[in-house]
Amino acid sequence: ALRYQTGWERAWRKPEPKKKYDVIIVGAGGHGLATAYYLGKNFGIKNVAVIEKGWLGGGNTGRNTTIIRSNYLQDPSAAIYEKARSLYETLSQDLNYNIMFSPRGVMMLAQTEHEIRGYQRTAHANNLQGVETHFISPARVKELCPIIELKGPRYPVLGALWQPRGGTARHDAVAWGYARACSDMGMDIIQQCEVTAIRQEGGKVQGVTTTKGEIDCDKLGIVVAGHSGVLAEMAGFRLPIESVALQALVSEPIKPCMDVVVMANTVHGYMSQSDKGEMVIGGGADGYNNYTQRGSFHHVEETVRALVETFPMISRLKMLRWWGGIVDMTGDRSPILSKTPLEGCFINCGWGTGGFKAIPGSGWGMAELIAKGYSPLTAEFGLNRFREGRFIDESVAAGVAH
Ligand code: FAD
Ligand code: PYC
């Protein structure tokens, strides 16, 4: 039947690069595309190119397990993650593209006394920040997710931090929706085009050298996740970032058995069920720096062990696909959205294991930073915080072991 499906319009144009743009964004992941979108939508800046070395959404944006939540501890984090979560609520309508946002609820299990205290603290902080979360009892955990084993062979479930409006969305639809909207505004998304050098004169950015030639710009945004260190080196500065592999896997599809997202951070595993019925699974990041888009064997073993003890009914499931992405980790597990030592050059990175949920808020703030030189959403996430010791410690909220 698909034979007759011809003449479809391209969702986004396939342009050749122009000689010069007002703004170039390097990296067509969710954060780069959202930045371009809000530059156009909120500030009318549309002479923009998004340059991508592979295919758009082919980095971590298309490799993640799509968990969306905003249950972070510190005020600047809650502000940007909740801005993102609230934009996700209406993103399908905004982009006229179904991103399948599913606010089914996210729970983070407390399996030690220490975690109970940590999550109760977060619930109190979230209530002050206007983010709805609750610390719930083991009985309520079982009610929300009947397939959980509360006793556990190693760690019992003692409660959970529950965010009822957290959930999931279709990851590549987020990239595709933003890409189509950017292209419709006249922006150029240039794929299969690697940035190989950043050109500068007198301390100010001039443009980039790419595999499709030299392209000039007034302003440059570096939004390349696991390759941030590489691009920063091209621009002449260093970043407090490490790149490591984080892996995920999905099972064969089964009947609906779980309609919430569960993260079990003490035993290091998390799971949700996709609309197709596959169980979507992930665990901790690898313990050594690398640029491979696949994870280590010992981590996947640890992840599967953790999930089998939390959900014994999955012990016979067959796994279908297994992949990895390169995540960019900062020491305080918070992102960097910042001006850089090179005038006109901005950077958005350090989202590590948890940036999918942040895409709309990050794009919103980054666009404001590039357009106006300041954004209240990004102000605390500058590079200077590392020099000044103003860390935004989110190692508990990051959830994923690292
Ligand atoms: P990317 O999507 O990686 O985009 C960067 C782009 O830059 C890439 O497409 C790359 O090709 C391009 N690029 C790099 N170098 C160059 C160059 N020289 N020239 C041109 N282009 C270049 N987050 C959550 O919130 N929830 C989750 O459940 C979750 N699960 C995850 C599970 C896994 C297995 C992984 C790997 C990550 C997970 N994350 C999760 C994290 C999330 O995926 C990332 O934080 C987020 O997708 C980063 O988006 P990005 O746009 O910054 O990067
Ligand atoms: O940030 O919620 C998250 C997450 C879950 C799995 C990977 N990251």
Tab-separated table of C-alpha atoms and ligand atoms in Angstrom:
chain	number	residue	atom	x	y	z
A	1	ALA	CA	0.000	0.000	0.000
A	2	LEU	CA	2.905	2.356	0.659
A	3	ARG	CA	3.763	2.227	-3.091
A	4	TYR	CA	1.063	4.855	-3.739
A	5	GLN	CA	2.351	7.211	-1.043
A	6	THR	CA	4.233	9.589	-3.324
A	7	GLY	CA	4.508	13.341	-3.646
A	8	TRP	CA	4.813	14.014	0.083
A	9	GLU	CA	6.121	17.461	0.922
A	10	ARG	CA	9.418	17.619	2.772
A	11	ALA	CA	8.847	18.418	6.452
A	12	TRP	CA	11.838	20.767	6.305
A	13	ARG	CA	13.764	22.227	3.370
A	14	LYS	CA	17.205	20.936	2.368
A	15	PRO	CA	19.069	24.207	1.727
A	16	GLU	CA	22.653	24.934	0.733
A	17	PRO	CA	24.379	27.206	3.269
A	18	LYS	CA	24.270	30.953	2.679
A	19	LYS	CA	27.445	33.014	3.033
A	20	LYS	CA	26.335	34.682	6.247
A	21	TYR	CA	23.682	34.412	8.980
A	22	ASP	CA	22.776	36.590	11.957
A	23	VAL	CA	23.003	33.509	14.179
A	24	ILE	CA	24.497	30.064	13.621
A	25	ILE	CA	23.579	27.259	15.993
A	26	VAL	CA	25.910	24.234	15.912
A	27	GLY	CA	24.016	21.020	16.703
A	28	ALA	CA	20.512	20.061	15.554
A	29	GLY	CA	19.511	18.202	18.694
A	30	GLY	CA	16.484	19.275	20.692
A	31	HIS	CA	18.325	22.098	22.477
A	32	GLY	CA	19.812	23.591	19.288
A	33	LEU	CA	16.523	23.420	17.380
A	34	ALA	CA	14.496	24.817	20.307
A	35	THR	CA	16.982	27.686	20.621
A	36	ALA	CA	16.539	28.514	16.928
A	37	TYR	CA	12.743	28.213	17.199
A	38	TYR	CA	12.428	30.654	20.120
A	39	LEU	CA	14.914	33.063	18.477
A	40	GLY	CA	12.412	33.310	15.636
A	41	LYS	CA	9.192	33.081	17.608
A	42	ASN	CA	10.054	35.305	20.601
A	43	PHE	CA	12.580	37.745	19.070
A	44	GLY	CA	11.879	37.774	15.318
A	45	ILE	CA	15.465	36.659	14.561
A	46	LYS	CA	14.994	34.360	11.558
A	47	ASN	CA	18.205	34.688	9.550
A	48	VAL	CA	19.435	31.601	11.392
A	49	ALA	CA	21.236	28.389	10.375
A	50	VAL	CA	21.315	25.207	12.435
A	51	ILE	CA	24.325	23.137	11.379
A	52	GLU	CA	24.372	19.402	12.063
A	53	LYS	CA	27.151	16.939	11.335
A	54	GLY	CA	24.823	13.925	11.153
A	55	TRP	CA	21.040	13.930	10.906
A	56	LEU	CA	18.819	16.134	13.027
A	57	GLY	CA	17.778	14.486	16.290
A	58	GLY	CA	20.377	11.722	15.768
A	59	GLY	CA	22.339	12.565	18.924
A	60	ASN	CA	21.117	12.139	22.484
A	61	THR	CA	17.751	13.680	21.594
A	62	GLY	CA	16.856	10.584	19.580
A	63	ARG	CA	18.533	8.171	22.002
A	64	ASN	CA	17.028	9.059	25.353
A	65	THR	CA	14.332	7.406	27.425
A	66	THR	CA	12.072	10.509	27.260
A	67	ILE	CA	11.414	11.047	30.972
A	68	ILE	CA	10.037	14.523	31.694
A	69	ARG	CA	9.886	15.885	35.252
A	70	SER	CA	10.859	19.056	37.120
A	71	ASN	CA	11.366	17.728	40.677
A	72	TYR	CA	14.777	19.357	41.206
A	73	LEU	CA	15.971	20.810	44.502
A	74	GLN	CA	17.515	24.208	43.798
A	75	ASP	CA	15.450	27.245	42.751
A	76	PRO	CA	17.237	28.006	39.427
A	77	SER	CA	16.824	24.357	38.379
A	78	ALA	CA	13.161	24.142	39.335
A	79	ALA	CA	12.587	27.365	37.354
A	80	ILE	CA	14.092	26.153	34.068
A	81	TYR	CA	12.885	22.529	34.302
A	82	GLU	CA	9.342	23.601	35.264
A	83	LYS	CA	9.303	26.190	32.472
A	84	ALA	CA	10.207	23.322	30.121
A	85	ARG	CA	7.621	20.937	31.578
A	86	SER	CA	4.885	23.536	31.325
A	87	LEU	CA	5.836	24.310	27.686
A	88	TYR	CA	5.658	20.552	26.962
A	89	GLU	CA	1.994	20.603	28.078
A	90	THR	CA	1.014	22.608	24.967
A	91	LEU	CA	3.956	21.945	22.622
A	92	SER	CA	1.926	19.802	20.198
A	93	GLN	CA	-0.516	22.675	19.675
A	94	ASP	CA	2.264	25.272	19.536
A	95	LEU	CA	4.203	23.376	16.843
A	96	ASN	CA	1.098	21.830	15.221
A	97	TYR	CA	3.016	18.544	15.492
A	98	ASN	CA	2.031	15.670	17.764
A	99	ILE	CA	4.894	15.193	20.204
A	100	MET	CA	2.794	12.691	22.190
A	101	PHE	CA	3.312	14.355	25.572
A	102	SER	CA	1.983	11.900	28.117
A	103	PRO	CA	1.852	13.323	31.663
A	104	ARG	CA	1.311	9.915	33.216
A	105	GLY	CA	3.249	10.675	36.429
A	106	VAL	CA	6.830	9.958	37.475
A	107	MET	CA	7.880	8.357	40.742
A	108	MET	CA	11.381	8.157	42.203
A	109	LEU	CA	11.510	5.331	44.735
A	110	ALA	CA	12.980	5.920	48.192
A	111	GLN	CA	14.778	2.726	49.212
A	112	THR	CA	16.958	3.957	52.065
A	113	GLU	CA	16.360	6.249	55.069
A	114	HIS	CA	18.731	8.709	53.421
A	115	GLU	CA	16.602	8.804	50.262
A	116	ILE	CA	13.426	9.345	52.323
A	117	ARG	CA	14.979	12.446	53.873
A	118	GLY	CA	16.317	13.650	50.503
A	119	TYR	CA	12.999	13.273	48.695
A	120	GLN	CA	10.973	14.778	51.544
A	121	ARG	CA	13.285	17.772	51.359
A	122	THR	CA	12.736	17.994	47.613
A	123	ALA	CA	8.942	17.766	48.025
A	124	HIS	CA	9.031	20.682	50.509
A	125	ALA	CA	11.301	22.721	48.199
A	126	ASN	CA	9.077	21.968	45.191
A	127	ASN	CA	5.984	23.133	47.080
A	128	LEU	CA	7.708	26.481	47.744
A	129	GLN	CA	8.752	26.670	44.079
A	130	GLY	CA	5.220	26.029	42.789
A	131	VAL	CA	6.150	22.593	41.389
A	132	GLU	CA	3.601	19.934	42.334
A	133	THR	CA	5.283	16.890	43.910
A	134	HIS	CA	4.367	14.694	46.885
A	135	PHE	CA	6.182	12.215	49.085
A	136	ILE	CA	3.940	9.125	48.954
A	137	SER	CA	3.693	5.937	51.039
A	138	PRO	CA	4.615	2.402	49.904
A	139	ALA	CA	0.885	1.539	49.765
A	140	ARG	CA	0.278	4.426	47.338
A	141	VAL	CA	3.307	3.307	45.278
A	142	LYS	CA	1.741	-0.145	44.936
A	143	GLU	CA	-1.626	1.359	44.048
A	144	LEU	CA	-0.076	3.480	41.267
A	145	CYS	CA	2.177	0.695	40.006
A	146	PRO	CA	0.881	-2.773	40.925
A	147	ILE	CA	3.794	-4.634	39.269
A	148	ILE	CA	6.338	-3.275	41.782
A	149	GLU	CA	7.744	-5.681	44.389
A	150	LEU	CA	7.733	-3.597	47.579
A	151	LYS	CA	9.836	-5.903	49.752
A	152	GLY	CA	12.762	-6.281	47.354
A	153	PRO	CA	15.615	-8.746	47.951
A	154	ARG	CA	18.084	-5.998	48.821
A	155	TYR	CA	16.233	-2.693	49.389
A	156	PRO	CA	12.547	-2.382	50.353
A	157	VAL	CA	10.417	0.418	48.863
A	158	LEU	CA	9.944	2.913	51.709
A	159	GLY	CA	8.027	5.560	49.759
A	160	ALA	CA	8.529	7.705	46.667
A	161	LEU	CA	8.742	11.239	45.344
A	162	TRP	CA	5.733	11.498	43.018
A	163	GLN	CA	5.220	14.148	40.331
A	164	PRO	CA	1.721	13.617	38.893
A	165	ARG	CA	2.275	15.893	35.830
A	166	GLY	CA	5.659	14.391	34.933
A	167	GLY	CA	5.706	11.846	32.126
A	168	THR	CA	7.108	11.166	28.678
A	169	ALA	CA	6.976	12.476	25.079
A	170	ARG	CA	8.060	11.083	21.734
A	171	HIS	CA	11.708	12.183	21.537
A	172	ASP	CA	12.256	12.403	17.786
A	173	ALA	CA	8.894	14.114	17.294
A	174	VAL	CA	10.183	16.901	19.530
A	175	ALA	CA	13.178	17.372	17.196
A	176	TRP	CA	11.039	17.006	14.049
A	177	GLY	CA	8.372	19.423	15.303
A	178	TYR	CA	10.884	22.147	16.125
A	179	ALA	CA	12.767	21.509	12.854
A	180	ARG	CA	9.667	21.882	10.708
A	181	ALA	CA	8.649	25.060	12.531
A	182	CYS	CA	12.163	26.542	12.109
A	183	SER	CA	12.219	25.668	8.415
A	184	ASP	CA	8.756	27.220	7.957
A	185	MET	CA	10.122	30.464	9.461
A	186	GLY	CA	12.807	30.497	6.736
A	187	MET	CA	15.670	29.180	8.860
A	188	ASP	CA	18.185	26.823	7.224
A	189	ILE	CA	18.777	23.424	8.816
A	190	ILE	CA	21.936	22.101	7.203
A	191	GLN	CA	22.539	18.400	7.855
A	192	GLN	CA	25.588	16.279	6.956
A	193	CYS	CA	27.721	19.362	7.614
A	194	GLU	CA	30.376	19.168	10.320
A	195	VAL	CA	31.854	22.250	11.960
A	196	THR	CA	35.624	21.747	11.919
A	197	ALA	CA	36.846	25.161	13.111
A	198	ILE	CA	35.557	28.364	14.680
A	199	ARG	CA	36.951	31.530	13.103
A	200	GLN	CA	37.614	34.636	15.192
A	201	GLU	CA	39.221	38.036	14.892
A	202	GLY	CA	40.190	40.403	17.704
A	203	GLY	CA	38.506	38.176	20.297
A	204	LYS	CA	35.167	38.199	18.418
A	205	VAL	CA	33.556	35.332	16.539
A	206	GLN	CA	33.510	35.640	12.734
A	207	GLY	CA	32.023	32.346	11.632
A	208	VAL	CA	32.648	28.636	11.248
A	209	THR	CA	34.564	26.408	8.883
A	210	THR	CA	32.525	23.388	7.880
A	211	THR	CA	32.701	20.411	5.550
A	212	LYS	CA	30.488	22.521	3.230
A	213	GLY	CA	32.801	25.557	3.365
A	214	GLU	CA	33.110	28.729	5.421
A	215	ILE	CA	29.974	30.365	6.827
A	216	ASP	CA	29.998	33.753	8.593
A	217	CYS	CA	27.801	34.859	11.464
A	218	ASP	CA	27.325	37.685	13.967
A	219	LYS	CA	26.549	35.302	16.819
A	220	LEU	CA	27.288	31.626	17.368
A	221	GLY	CA	25.584	29.119	19.678
A	222	ILE	CA	27.396	25.863	20.489
A	223	VAL	CA	24.797	23.216	21.417
A	224	VAL	CA	26.506	19.862	20.841
A	225	ALA	CA	26.088	17.882	24.121
A	226	GLY	CA	28.786	15.147	24.248
A	227	HIS	CA	31.051	17.060	21.839
A	228	SER	CA	30.978	20.346	23.768
A	229	GLY	CA	34.617	19.994	24.835
A	230	VAL	CA	35.667	19.521	21.208
A	231	LEU	CA	33.849	22.659	20.010
A	232	ALA	CA	35.035	24.703	23.015
A	233	GLU	CA	38.603	23.809	22.111
A	234	MET	CA	37.964	25.107	18.569
A	235	ALA	CA	36.763	28.385	20.126
A	236	GLY	CA	39.823	28.561	22.388
A	237	PHE	CA	38.468	27.831	25.862
A	238	ARG	CA	38.098	24.818	28.155
A	239	LEU	CA	34.995	23.431	29.831
A	240	PRO	CA	34.522	21.654	33.186
A	241	ILE	CA	32.768	18.781	31.364
A	242	GLU	CA	33.338	15.048	31.014
A	243	SER	CA	31.806	12.979	28.188
A	244	VAL	CA	30.604	9.473	29.060
A	245	ALA	CA	28.327	6.865	27.532
A	246	LEU	CA	24.814	6.376	28.893
A	247	GLN	CA	22.878	3.411	27.592
A	248	ALA	CA	19.267	2.288	27.252
A	249	LEU	CA	17.357	-0.710	25.934
A	250	VAL	CA	13.812	-1.737	25.047
A	251	SER	CA	12.037	-5.066	25.393
A	252	GLU	CA	9.673	-6.867	23.087
A	253	PRO	CA	6.190	-5.288	23.232
A	254	ILE	CA	3.803	-6.648	25.868
A	255	LYS	CA	0.252	-5.808	26.953
A	256	PRO	CA	-0.175	-2.611	29.014
A	257	CYS	CA	1.121	-3.342	32.516
A	258	MET	CA	2.443	-0.045	33.814
A	259	ASP	CA	1.040	3.452	33.216
A	260	VAL	CA	3.523	5.503	35.248
A	261	VAL	CA	7.293	6.077	35.008
A	262	VAL	CA	9.380	4.532	37.802
A	263	MET	CA	12.961	5.437	38.694
A	264	ALA	CA	14.747	3.262	41.266
A	265	ASN	CA	17.898	5.242	41.900
A	266	THR	CA	19.398	3.208	44.753
A	267	VAL	CA	19.513	0.001	42.736
A	268	HIS	CA	20.175	1.971	39.495
A	269	GLY	CA	17.365	1.269	37.052
A	270	TYR	CA	14.313	2.976	35.621
A	271	MET	CA	11.454	1.833	33.426
A	272	SER	CA	8.345	2.989	31.577
A	273	GLN	CA	6.108	1.398	28.948
A	274	SER	CA	5.946	2.911	25.476
A	275	ASP	CA	2.701	3.285	23.541
A	276	LYS	CA	3.842	0.309	21.429
A	277	GLY	CA	4.065	-1.815	24.582
A	278	GLU	CA	7.857	-2.034	24.802
A	279	MET	CA	9.387	-1.639	28.244
A	280	VAL	CA	11.850	1.276	28.004
A	281	ILE	CA	14.779	0.699	30.335
A	282	GLY	CA	17.935	2.471	31.429
A	283	GLY	CA	20.440	2.653	34.242
A	284	GLY	CA	23.619	4.427	35.253
A	285	ALA	CA	26.275	6.121	33.141
A	286	ASP	CA	29.575	4.406	32.405
A	287	GLY	CA	32.325	5.174	34.882
A	288	TYR	CA	34.976	6.239	32.385
A	289	ASN	CA	35.192	8.979	29.759
A	290	ASN	CA	34.580	7.959	26.156
A	291	TYR	CA	32.929	8.967	22.874
A	292	THR	CA	31.333	5.635	21.921
A	293	GLN	CA	27.589	5.535	21.352
A	294	ARG	CA	27.233	2.216	23.147
A	295	GLY	CA	27.375	1.287	26.805
A	296	SER	CA	29.514	-1.181	28.732
A	297	PHE	CA	28.418	-4.764	29.531
A	298	HIS	CA	28.796	-4.459	33.277
A	299	HIS	CA	26.404	-1.495	33.418
A	300	VAL	CA	23.670	-3.167	31.422
A	301	GLU	CA	23.947	-6.190	33.706
A	302	GLU	CA	23.578	-3.976	36.760
A	303	THR	CA	20.555	-2.235	35.204
A	304	VAL	CA	18.746	-5.434	34.327
A	305	ARG	CA	19.461	-6.922	37.771
A	306	ALA	CA	18.025	-3.778	39.408
A	307	LEU	CA	14.857	-3.926	37.337
A	308	VAL	CA	14.266	-7.639	37.759
A	309	GLU	CA	14.405	-7.233	41.532
A	310	THR	CA	12.054	-4.206	41.369
A	311	PHE	CA	9.638	-5.752	38.826
A	312	PRO	CA	10.032	-9.588	39.028
A	313	MET	CA	7.401	-10.091	36.272
A	314	ILE	CA	9.836	-8.815	33.608
A	315	SER	CA	12.431	-11.531	34.265
A	316	ARG	CA	11.467	-13.513	31.120
A	317	LEU	CA	11.198	-10.524	28.751
A	318	LYS	CA	13.343	-10.533	25.628
A	319	MET	CA	15.302	-7.402	24.836
A	320	LEU	CA	14.930	-6.014	21.304
A	321	ARG	CA	17.243	-3.013	20.950
A	322	TRP	CA	20.172	-1.578	22.923
A	323	TRP	CA	22.043	1.668	22.269
A	324	GLY	CA	23.985	4.480	23.897
A	325	GLY	CA	24.548	8.228	23.729
A	326	ILE	CA	27.414	10.467	24.810
A	327	VAL	CA	26.352	12.633	27.722
A	328	ASP	CA	28.127	15.775	28.898
A	329	MET	CA	28.512	15.818	32.672
A	330	THR	CA	29.379	18.785	34.880
A	331	GLY	CA	30.634	18.385	38.459
A	332	ASP	CA	27.449	19.822	40.006
A	333	ARG	CA	25.164	17.952	37.564
A	334	SER	CA	23.655	21.232	36.363
A	335	PRO	CA	23.824	22.617	32.818
A	336	ILE	CA	25.861	25.486	31.426
A	337	LEU	CA	23.955	28.183	29.473
A	338	SER	CA	26.433	30.954	29.100
A	339	LYS	CA	28.385	33.622	27.301
A	340	THR	CA	31.946	32.464	26.665
A	341	PRO	CA	35.383	34.133	26.634
A	342	LEU	CA	34.929	34.543	22.848
A	343	GLU	CA	32.681	37.553	22.170
A	344	GLY	CA	29.513	36.631	20.296
A	345	CYS	CA	29.913	32.941	21.112
A	346	PHE	CA	27.449	31.282	23.501
A	347	ILE	CA	27.316	27.748	24.849
A	348	ASN	CA	24.493	25.463	25.996
A	349	CYS	CA	25.697	22.118	27.374
A	350	GLY	CA	26.169	20.012	30.489
A	351	TRP	CA	22.648	18.580	30.497
A	352	GLY	CA	24.266	15.213	31.111
A	353	THR	CA	21.836	12.376	31.681
A	354	GLY	CA	18.783	14.621	32.004
A	355	GLY	CA	18.361	17.227	29.263
A	356	PHE	CA	15.467	15.863	27.217
A	357	LYS	CA	12.963	17.121	29.775
A	358	ALA	CA	14.564	20.584	29.600
A	359	ILE	CA	14.489	21.165	25.832
A	360	PRO	CA	11.702	23.782	25.577
A	361	GLY	CA	12.839	25.744	28.664
A	362	SER	CA	16.478	25.624	27.630
A	363	GLY	CA	15.653	26.814	24.108
A	364	TRP	CA	13.491	29.612	25.527
A	365	GLY	CA	16.240	30.857	27.887
A	366	MET	CA	19.106	30.365	25.432
A	367	ALA	CA	17.282	32.336	22.724
A	368	GLU	CA	16.792	35.207	25.186
A	369	LEU	CA	20.461	35.058	26.210
A	370	ILE	CA	21.605	35.189	22.567
A	371	ALA	CA	19.102	37.891	21.554
A	372	LYS	CA	19.379	40.194	24.583
A	373	GLY	CA	22.601	39.176	26.348
A	374	TYR	CA	20.683	38.221	29.520
A	375	SER	CA	17.965	35.801	30.524
A	376	PRO	CA	16.577	35.315	34.054
A	377	LEU	CA	16.157	31.599	33.241
A	378	THR	CA	19.853	31.088	32.446
A	379	ALA	CA	21.486	33.696	34.727
A	380	GLU	CA	22.620	31.228	37.419
A	381	PHE	CA	23.940	28.679	34.904
A	382	GLY	CA	26.909	30.733	33.645
A	383	LEU	CA	30.402	29.337	33.242
A	384	ASN	CA	31.658	31.718	35.921
A	385	ARG	CA	29.921	29.697	38.645
A	386	PHE	CA	32.775	27.177	38.514
A	387	ARG	CA	35.377	29.890	39.100
A	388	GLU	CA	33.293	31.501	41.867
A	389	GLY	CA	32.320	28.229	43.596
A	390	ARG	CA	28.543	28.866	43.165
A	391	PHE	CA	27.631	25.285	42.386
A	392	ILE	CA	24.020	24.260	41.774
A	393	ASP	CA	24.199	20.789	43.268
A	394	GLU	CA	21.622	18.494	41.650
A	395	SER	CA	23.342	15.151	42.100
A	396	VAL	CA	20.278	13.677	43.860
A	397	ALA	CA	17.713	15.088	41.413
A	398	ALA	CA	19.741	13.921	38.420
A	399	GLY	CA	18.563	10.495	39.518
A	400	VAL	CA	20.738	8.466	37.186
A	401	ALA	CA	23.868	7.006	38.809
A	402	HIS	CA	27.106	8.624	37.680
B	1	FAD	P1	22.090	16.135	21.071
B	1	FAD	O1	20.710	15.655	20.818
B	1	FAD	O2	23.147	15.106	21.305
B	1	FAD	O3	22.460	17.087	19.870
B	1	FAD	C1	23.774	17.571	19.649
B	1	FAD	C2	24.032	17.506	18.170
B	1	FAD	O4	25.273	18.143	17.883
B	1	FAD	C3	24.154	16.078	17.654
B	1	FAD	O5	23.124	15.828	16.714
B	1	FAD	C4	25.547	16.031	17.035
B	1	FAD	O6	25.621	15.263	15.855
B	1	FAD	C5	25.816	17.504	16.759
B	1	FAD	N1	27.243	17.830	16.635
B	1	FAD	C6	28.260	17.438	17.434
B	1	FAD	N2	29.436	17.913	16.979
B	1	FAD	C7	29.153	18.625	15.868
B	1	FAD	C8	29.952	19.350	14.924
B	1	FAD	N3	31.289	19.447	15.055
B	1	FAD	N4	29.337	19.950	13.871
B	1	FAD	C9	27.986	19.877	13.722
B	1	FAD	N5	27.189	19.206	14.576
B	1	FAD	C10	27.763	18.580	15.640
B	1	FAD	N6	17.118	13.183	29.509
B	1	FAD	C11	15.895	13.289	30.112
B	1	FAD	O7	15.476	14.398	30.444
B	1	FAD	N7	15.135	12.190	30.333
B	1	FAD	C12	15.553	10.938	30.026
B	1	FAD	O8	14.828	9.969	30.226
B	1	FAD	C13	16.847	10.799	29.449
B	1	FAD	N8	17.312	9.565	29.143
B	1	FAD	C14	18.504	9.432	28.503
B	1	FAD	C15	18.901	8.152	28.121
B	1	FAD	C16	20.054	7.987	27.359
B	1	FAD	C17	20.466	6.601	26.946
B	1	FAD	C18	20.819	9.124	26.982
B	1	FAD	C19	22.072	8.973	26.152
B	1	FAD	C20	20.455	10.403	27.400
B	1	FAD	C21	19.286	10.568	28.164
B	1	FAD	N9	18.830	11.832	28.565
B	1	FAD	C22	17.603	11.968	29.176
B	1	FAD	C23	19.637	13.039	28.297
B	1	FAD	C24	19.176	13.746	27.027
B	1	FAD	O9	19.075	12.829	25.962
B	1	FAD	C25	20.169	14.844	26.628
B	1	FAD	O10	20.465	15.680	27.738
B	1	FAD	C26	19.588	15.735	25.535
B	1	FAD	O11	19.008	14.968	24.512
B	1	FAD	C27	20.684	16.606	24.944
B	1	FAD	O12	20.162	17.271	23.817
B	1	FAD	P2	21.109	18.164	22.921
B	1	FAD	O13	20.251	18.799	21.913
B	1	FAD	O14	21.919	19.042	23.817
B	1	FAD	O15	22.144	17.123	22.322
B	2	PYC	O1	16.710	12.746	33.907
B	2	PYC	O2	14.865	11.750	34.458
B	2	PYC	C1	15.978	11.753	33.956
B	2	PYC	C2	16.481	10.530	33.348
B	2	PYC	C3	15.909	9.330	33.397
B	2	PYC	C4	16.718	8.497	32.693
B	2	PYC	C5	17.768	9.188	32.211
B	2	PYC	N1	17.610	10.448	32.626
